[in-house]
Coordinates of N, CA, C and O and ligand atoms in Angstrom, one line a residue:
M1 N 102.1 143.0 93.2 CA 102.7 141.5 93.3 C 103.9 141.3 92.4 O 103.8 141.4 91.1
P2 N 105.0 141.2 93.0 CA 106.3 140.9 92.1 C 106.2 139.7 91.3 O 105.5 138.8 91.7
D3 N 106.8 139.8 90.2 CA 106.7 138.6 89.2 C 107.2 137.4 89.7 O 106.5 136.3 89.4
D4 N 108.0 137.2 90.6 CA 108.5 136.0 91.2 C 107.4 135.3 92.1 O 107.7 134.1 92.6
D5 N 106.4 136.0 92.5 CA 105.3 135.5 93.2 C 104.2 134.8 92.5 O 103.2 134.6 92.8
R6 N 104.5 134.9 91.1 CA 103.6 134.3 90.1 C 103.9 132.9 89.5 O 105.2 132.9 89.2
M7 N 103.1 132.1 89.3 CA 103.5 130.9 88.7 C 102.5 130.7 87.5 O 101.3 130.9 87.7
T8 N 103.0 130.4 86.4 CA 102.2 130.3 85.2 C 102.3 128.9 84.7 O 103.3 128.2 84.7
G9 N 101.1 128.5 84.2 CA 101.1 127.2 83.6 C 100.0 127.2 82.5 O 99.5 128.1 82.2
R10 N 100.0 126.0 81.7 CA 99.1 125.9 80.6 C 98.7 124.4 80.4 O 99.4 123.6 80.9
C11 N 97.6 124.2 79.7 CA 97.2 122.9 79.3 C 98.2 122.4 78.2 O 99.0 123.2 77.7
L12 N 98.1 121.3 77.8 CA 99.1 120.6 76.7 C 98.7 121.3 75.5 O 99.8 121.6 74.8
C13 N 97.7 121.8 75.0 CA 97.4 122.5 73.6 C 97.8 124.0 73.7 O 97.9 124.6 72.8
G14 N 97.7 124.6 75.1 CA 98.0 126.0 75.2 C 96.7 126.7 75.1 O 96.9 128.0 75.2
A15 N 95.6 126.3 75.0 CA 94.3 127.1 74.8 C 94.0 127.7 76.2 O 93.4 128.7 76.2
V16 N 94.4 127.0 77.3 CA 94.1 127.5 78.6 C 95.4 127.8 79.3 O 96.3 127.0 79.3
K17 N 95.4 129.0 79.8 CA 96.5 129.4 80.6 C 96.1 129.8 81.9 O 95.0 130.4 82.2
I18 N 96.9 129.4 83.0 CA 96.6 129.6 84.4 C 97.8 130.4 85.0 O 99.0 130.2 84.8
T19 N 97.4 131.3 85.7 CA 98.3 132.0 86.7 C 97.9 132.0 88.1 O 96.7 132.2 88.4
V20 N 98.9 131.7 88.9 CA 98.7 131.5 90.2 C 99.5 132.6 91.1 O 100.7 132.7 90.8
T21 N 98.9 133.4 92.0 CA 99.7 134.2 92.8 C 99.8 133.8 94.1 O 99.0 133.0 94.6
G22 N 100.9 134.3 95.0 CA 101.0 133.9 96.2 C 101.9 132.6 96.3 O 102.5 132.1 95.4
D23 N 102.0 132.2 97.6 CA 103.1 131.0 97.9 C 102.3 129.8 98.0 O 101.7 129.5 99.0
H24 N 102.3 129.1 96.8 CA 101.4 127.8 96.9 C 102.3 126.8 96.3 O 102.2 126.2 95.3
K25 N 103.3 126.3 97.1 CA 104.4 125.3 96.5 C 104.2 123.9 97.2 O 104.9 123.0 96.8
D26 N 103.3 123.8 98.0 CA 102.9 122.4 98.7 C 102.1 121.6 97.9 O 101.0 122.0 97.6
V27 N 102.7 120.5 97.4 CA 101.9 119.6 96.6 C 101.2 118.6 97.5 O 101.8 117.9 98.2
G28 N 100.0 118.3 97.2 CA 99.1 117.4 97.9 C 98.9 116.2 96.9 O 98.5 116.5 95.6
V29 N 98.8 115.0 97.4 CA 98.5 113.9 96.4 C 97.2 113.4 96.9 O 96.9 113.1 98.1
C30 N 96.3 113.1 95.8 CA 95.1 112.4 96.2 C 95.0 111.1 95.4 O 95.1 111.0 94.3
H31 N 94.9 110.0 96.2 CA 94.9 108.6 95.8 C 93.4 108.2 95.6 O 93.2 106.9 95.2
C32 N 92.4 109.0 95.7 CA 91.0 108.5 95.6 C 90.7 107.8 94.3 O 91.3 108.1 93.4
D33 N 89.6 107.0 94.4 CA 89.2 106.3 93.3 C 88.9 107.2 92.0 O 89.2 107.0 91.0
M34 N 88.1 108.4 92.4 CA 87.8 109.3 91.3 C 88.9 109.9 90.5 O 88.9 110.1 89.4
C35 N 89.9 110.5 91.5 CA 91.1 111.1 90.9 C 91.8 110.2 90.0 O 92.2 110.6 89.0
R36 N 92.0 109.0 90.5 CA 92.7 107.9 89.6 C 92.0 107.6 88.3 O 92.6 107.3 87.3
R37 N 90.6 107.4 88.5 CA 90.0 107.3 87.2 C 90.0 108.4 86.2 O 90.2 108.2 85.0
W38 N 90.0 109.6 86.7 CA 90.0 110.8 86.0 C 91.3 111.0 85.3 O 91.4 111.3 84.1
G39 N 92.4 110.9 86.0 CA 93.6 111.2 85.5 C 94.6 110.1 85.2 O 95.8 110.2 84.9
S40 N 94.0 108.8 85.5 CA 94.8 107.5 85.2 C 96.1 107.6 86.1 O 96.9 106.8 85.9
G41 N 96.0 108.3 87.4 CA 97.1 108.1 88.3 C 96.6 109.0 89.4 O 95.7 109.7 89.2
P42 N 97.4 109.0 90.6 CA 97.0 109.8 91.6 C 97.0 111.4 91.2 O 97.9 111.8 90.2
A43 N 96.2 112.2 91.8 CA 96.2 113.6 91.4 C 97.3 114.3 92.2 O 97.5 114.0 93.5
M44 N 98.1 115.1 91.6 CA 99.1 115.8 92.4 C 98.8 117.3 92.1 O 98.9 117.9 91.0
A45 N 98.5 118.0 93.3 CA 97.9 119.4 93.0 C 98.2 120.4 94.1 O 98.7 119.9 95.2
L46 N 98.0 121.6 93.9 CA 98.3 122.8 94.7 C 97.0 123.3 95.1 O 96.1 123.7 94.3
H47 N 96.8 123.6 96.5 CA 95.7 124.2 96.9 C 95.9 125.8 96.8 O 96.8 126.4 97.5
V48 N 95.2 126.4 95.9 CA 95.4 127.8 95.7 C 94.3 128.7 96.1 O 94.4 130.0 96.0
G49 N 93.3 128.0 96.5 CA 92.0 128.8 97.0 C 91.6 129.7 95.7 O 91.1 129.1 94.8
Q50 N 91.6 131.1 96.0 CA 91.1 132.0 94.9 C 92.3 132.7 94.3 O 92.0 133.7 93.6
D51 N 93.5 132.3 94.5 CA 94.7 133.0 94.0 C 94.9 132.5 92.5 O 96.0 132.0 92.2
I52 N 94.0 132.5 91.8 CA 94.1 131.9 90.3 C 93.3 132.8 89.4 O 92.3 133.4 89.6
E53 N 94.1 132.9 88.2 CA 93.4 133.5 87.1 C 93.5 132.4 85.8 O 94.5 131.9 85.7
I54 N 92.3 132.3 85.1 CA 92.2 131.3 84.1 C 92.1 132.2 82.8 O 91.0 132.8 82.7
E55 N 92.9 132.0 81.8 CA 92.6 132.6 80.6 C 92.2 131.5 79.6 O 92.7 130.3 79.6
G56 N 91.3 131.8 78.7 CA 90.7 130.8 77.7 C 89.7 130.0 78.4 O 89.6 128.7 78.1
K57 N 88.8 130.5 79.3 CA 87.8 129.8 80.1 C 86.8 129.2 79.1 O 86.2 128.2 79.4
D58 N 86.7 129.8 77.8 CA 85.8 129.2 76.9 C 86.2 127.8 76.4 O 85.5 127.1 75.7
H59 N 87.6 127.5 76.7 CA 88.1 126.0 76.3 C 87.9 125.1 77.4 O 88.5 124.0 77.3
V60 N 87.3 125.5 78.5 CA 87.3 124.7 79.8 C 85.9 124.1 79.8 O 85.0 124.8 79.8
T61 N 85.9 122.9 80.0 CA 84.7 122.1 80.5 C 84.8 121.7 81.9 O 85.7 121.3 82.4
A62 N 83.8 122.0 82.7 CA 83.7 121.6 84.0 C 82.7 120.5 84.3 O 81.6 120.5 83.9
Y63 N 83.2 119.4 84.9 CA 82.3 118.3 85.2 C 82.0 118.2 86.6 O 83.0 118.1 87.5
R64 N 80.8 118.3 87.0 CA 80.4 118.2 88.3 C 80.5 116.8 88.9 O 79.6 115.9 88.6
S65 N 81.5 116.6 89.6 CA 81.8 115.1 90.0 C 81.2 114.7 91.4 O 81.2 113.6 91.7
S66 N 80.8 115.7 92.1 CA 80.1 115.5 93.3 C 79.3 116.6 93.7 O 79.2 117.7 93.0
D67 N 78.4 116.6 94.8 CA 77.5 117.7 95.2 C 78.2 118.9 95.5 O 77.8 120.0 95.4
W68 N 79.6 118.8 95.9 CA 80.4 119.8 96.4 C 81.5 120.3 95.4 O 82.1 121.4 95.8
A69 N 81.7 119.5 94.4 CA 83.0 119.9 93.6 C 82.8 119.7 92.2 O 82.0 118.9 91.7
E70 N 83.6 120.4 91.4 CA 83.5 120.0 90.0 C 85.0 119.9 89.5 O 85.9 120.4 90.1
R71 N 85.4 119.4 88.3 CA 86.6 119.1 87.9 C 86.7 119.7 86.5 O 86.0 119.3 85.5
G72 N 87.7 120.7 86.3 CA 87.8 121.3 85.0 C 88.8 120.7 84.1 O 90.0 120.2 84.6
F73 N 88.7 120.6 82.9 CA 89.6 120.1 81.9 C 89.4 120.9 80.6 O 88.4 121.4 80.3
C74 N 90.6 121.0 79.8 CA 90.5 121.5 78.4 C 89.7 120.6 77.5 O 90.0 119.4 77.3
K75 N 88.8 121.2 76.8 CA 87.9 120.4 76.0 C 88.7 120.1 74.7 O 88.1 119.4 73.9
T76 N 89.9 120.7 74.4 CA 90.5 120.3 73.2 C 91.6 119.3 73.3 O 91.5 118.3 72.7
C77 N 92.3 119.3 74.5 CA 93.4 118.3 74.7 C 93.2 117.5 75.8 O 93.9 116.5 76.0
G78 N 92.2 117.9 76.6 CA 91.9 116.9 77.9 C 92.6 117.1 79.0 O 92.4 116.3 80.0
S79 N 93.5 118.0 79.1 CA 94.4 118.2 80.2 C 93.5 118.4 81.5 O 92.6 119.2 81.4
N80 N 93.8 117.7 82.5 CA 93.2 118.0 83.8 C 93.6 119.3 84.4 O 94.8 119.5 84.5
L81 N 92.8 120.3 84.6 CA 93.2 121.6 85.1 C 93.0 121.8 86.5 O 94.0 122.3 87.2
Y82 N 91.9 121.5 87.1 CA 91.6 122.0 88.4 C 90.3 121.1 88.9 O 89.6 120.3 88.3
Y83 N 90.3 121.1 90.3 CA 89.3 120.5 91.2 C 88.9 121.7 91.9 O 89.6 122.5 92.6
R84 N 87.5 122.2 91.8 CA 87.0 123.3 92.4 C 85.9 122.9 93.4 O 84.9 122.3 93.1
L85 N 86.0 123.5 94.7 CA 85.0 123.4 95.6 C 84.0 124.4 95.2 O 84.3 125.6 95.4
V86 N 82.8 124.1 94.9 CA 81.8 125.0 94.3 C 81.4 126.0 95.3 O 81.5 127.3 94.9
E87 N 80.9 125.6 96.4 CA 80.3 126.7 97.4 C 81.4 127.6 97.8 O 81.2 128.9 97.8
A88 N 82.7 127.2 98.1 CA 83.7 128.0 98.6 C 84.4 128.8 97.4 O 85.2 129.8 97.6
D89 N 84.1 128.4 96.2 CA 84.9 128.9 94.9 C 86.4 128.7 95.1 O 87.1 129.7 95.0
S90 N 86.8 127.6 95.6 CA 88.2 127.4 96.0 C 88.7 126.3 95.2 O 88.2 125.2 95.0
Y91 N 89.9 126.7 94.5 CA 90.5 125.9 93.5 C 91.8 125.1 94.1 O 92.6 125.5 94.9
V92 N 91.8 123.8 93.6 CA 93.0 122.9 93.6 C 93.5 122.7 92.3 O 92.7 122.3 91.4
V93 N 94.7 123.3 92.0 CA 95.3 123.1 90.5 C 96.3 122.2 90.4 O 97.2 122.1 91.3
F94 N 96.3 121.5 89.2 CA 97.3 120.3 89.0 C 98.7 120.9 88.7 O 99.0 121.7 88.0
A95 N 99.6 120.4 89.6 CA 101.0 120.7 89.7 C 101.7 120.7 88.2 O 102.5 121.5 87.9
G96 N 101.3 119.6 87.4 CA 101.9 119.3 86.3 C 101.8 120.4 85.1 O 102.5 120.5 84.1
L97 N 100.8 121.3 85.4 CA 100.5 122.3 84.3 C 101.7 123.4 84.4 O 101.8 124.3 83.4
F98 N 102.3 123.5 85.5 CA 103.2 124.7 85.7 C 104.6 124.6 85.1 O 105.2 123.4 85.1
S99 N 105.1 125.6 84.3 CA 106.4 125.4 83.5 C 107.5 125.3 84.5 O 108.5 124.6 84.2
N100 N 107.4 126.0 85.8 CA 108.5 126.0 86.7 C 108.0 125.3 87.9 O 107.3 125.8 88.7
Q101 N 108.7 124.2 88.2 CA 108.2 123.4 89.4 C 109.3 123.3 90.5 O 109.2 122.6 91.5
D102 N 110.2 124.3 90.3 CA 111.2 124.4 91.4 C 110.6 124.7 92.6 O 109.7 125.7 92.7
G103 N 111.1 124.2 93.8 CA 110.6 124.7 95.1 C 109.2 124.0 95.5 O 108.8 124.0 96.6
M104 N 108.7 123.3 94.6 CA 107.4 122.5 95.0 C 107.9 121.4 95.9 O 108.9 120.7 95.6
T105 N 107.1 121.2 97.0 CA 107.4 119.9 97.8 C 106.2 119.1 98.1 O 105.0 119.6 98.3
L106 N 106.3 117.9 98.0 CA 105.3 116.9 98.3 C 105.0 116.8 99.7 O 105.9 116.4 100.5
K107 N 103.9 117.3 100.1 CA 103.6 117.6 101.5 C 102.6 116.6 102.1 O 102.8 116.0 103.3
S108 N 101.6 116.2 101.4 CA 100.6 115.3 102.0 C 100.0 114.4 101.0 O 100.0 114.6 99.8
Q109 N 99.4 113.3 101.5 CA 98.8 112.4 100.7 C 97.4 112.1 101.3 O 97.4 111.7 102.6
I110 N 96.3 112.2 100.5 CA 95.0 111.9 101.1 C 94.4 110.7 100.4 O 94.8 110.3 99.3
F111 N 93.4 110.2 101.1 CA 92.7 109.0 100.6 C 93.8 107.8 100.4 O 93.7 107.1 99.5
I112 N 94.7 107.8 101.4 CA 95.8 106.7 101.3 C 95.2 105.4 101.4 O 95.9 104.5 100.8
D113 N 94.1 105.3 102.0 CA 93.4 103.8 102.0 C 92.9 103.5 100.7 O 92.4 102.3 100.5
E114 N 92.8 104.4 99.7 CA 92.3 103.9 98.4 C 93.4 103.8 97.4 O 93.2 103.5 96.1
K115 N 94.7 103.9 97.9 CA 95.8 103.8 97.0 C 95.9 102.3 96.5 O 95.9 101.5 97.4
P116 N 96.2 102.1 95.3 CA 96.3 100.8 95.0 C 97.8 100.3 95.4 O 98.7 101.0 95.6
A117 N 97.9 98.9 95.4 CA 99.2 98.4 96.0 C 100.3 98.6 94.9 O 101.6 98.3 95.3
F118 N 100.1 98.8 93.6 CA 101.2 98.8 92.7 C 102.2 99.9 92.7 O 103.2 99.9 92.1
Y119 N 101.8 101.0 93.4 CA 102.8 102.1 93.7 C 102.9 102.5 95.0 O 101.9 102.5 95.8
D120 N 103.9 103.3 95.4 CA 104.2 104.0 96.6 C 105.1 105.1 96.4 O 106.1 105.0 95.8
F121 N 104.9 106.3 97.1 CA 105.8 107.4 97.1 C 106.7 107.2 98.3 O 106.4 106.9 99.3
A122 N 108.1 107.5 97.9 CA 109.0 107.4 99.1 C 109.1 108.7 100.0 O 109.6 108.6 101.0
N123 N 108.6 109.7 99.4 CA 108.6 111.0 100.1 C 108.0 110.9 101.6 O 107.0 110.2 101.7
E124 N 108.5 111.7 102.6 CA 107.9 111.7 103.8 C 106.8 112.7 103.8 O 107.2 113.9 103.6
T125 N 105.6 112.3 103.9 CA 104.4 113.2 103.9 C 103.5 113.0 105.1 O 103.5 112.0 105.8
T126 N 102.4 113.9 105.3 CA 101.4 113.6 106.2 C 100.3 112.9 105.4 O 100.0 113.2 104.2
N127 N 99.9 111.7 105.9 CA 99.0 110.9 105.2 C 97.7 110.7 105.9 O 97.6 110.7 107.1
M128 N 96.6 110.9 105.2 CA 95.3 110.8 105.7 C 94.4 109.8 104.9 O 94.3 109.7 103.8
T129 N 93.5 109.1 105.6 CA 92.6 108.2 104.9 C 91.3 109.1 104.5 O 91.1 110.2 104.9
G130 N 90.5 108.5 103.6 CA 89.4 109.3 103.2 C 88.4 109.7 104.4 O 88.0 110.8 104.4
A131 N 88.2 108.8 105.3 CA 87.5 109.1 106.5 C 88.0 110.3 107.4 O 87.3 111.2 107.7
E132 N 89.4 110.3 107.4 CA 90.0 111.4 108.2 C 89.9 112.8 107.3 O 89.6 113.8 108.0
V133 N 89.8 112.6 106.0 CA 89.6 113.7 105.3 C 88.2 114.4 105.4 O 87.9 115.7 105.7
F134 N 87.2 113.5 105.4 CA 85.9 114.0 105.5 C 85.6 114.5 106.8 O 84.9 115.5 107.0
A135 N 86.2 113.8 107.9 CA 86.1 114.3 109.2 C 86.5 115.8 109.5 O 86.1 116.6 110.2
L136 N 87.7 116.0 108.7 CA 88.3 117.3 108.9 C 87.6 118.5 108.1 O 87.4 119.6 108.5
Y137 N 87.2 118.2 106.9 CA 86.6 119.2 106.1 C 85.1 119.2 105.8 O 84.6 120.3 105.4
A138 N 84.5 118.1 105.9 CA 83.0 118.0 105.6 C 82.3 118.8 106.7 O 82.5 118.6 107.9
P139 N 81.3 119.6 106.4 CA 80.6 120.3 107.5 C 79.7 119.3 108.2 O 79.2 118.2 107.6
P140 N 79.4 119.5 109.4 CA 78.4 118.5 110.0 C 77.2 118.6 109.5 O 76.9 119.5 108.9
A141 N 76.5 117.5 109.6 CA 75.2 117.2 108.7 C 74.3 118.4 109.1 O 73.4 118.8 108.2
D142 N 74.2 118.8 110.4 CA 73.2 119.7 110.7 C 73.5 121.2 110.1 O 72.7 122.1 110.3
Q143 N 74.7 121.5 109.5 CA 74.9 122.8 108.9 C 74.8 122.6 107.3 O 75.1 123.7 106.7
E144 N 74.4 121.5 106.9 CA 74.4 121.5 105.3 C 73.0 122.1 104.7 O 72.1 122.2 105.5
Ligands
ZN201 ZN1 94.3 122.3 75.9
ZN202 ZN1 90.8 112.4 94.8

């Protein structure tokens, strides 16, 4: 893997370092109530799946926020690090952690129906409501 296919990032205090490999420059925004409560604003993150290495894991606390996912943060500085789909072991990592954000593009906004009225992004994106997201990603009840 050539160096330029790697993106490196860290939490505010530097105890946790994150390396992502592959092409993951599409930023998705989540306006859901939980993300906004957790980060005091909409979450802006990259879907990296399993293309991630985390150094300093003993500094990470994972909060199980739903039956299917947990949210990782640095227990020293509180930086939001990732949202992880537990079953699939699939990571969504926060864009703000990365030192170099060149080439990142705002592609999609989800839970647009939970966005408060006091802000709007001007970027042209694909927008989905919470119901549309669940319809797309949630397994049918008979497969749970
Ligand atoms: Zn930290
Ligand atoms: Zn959310």
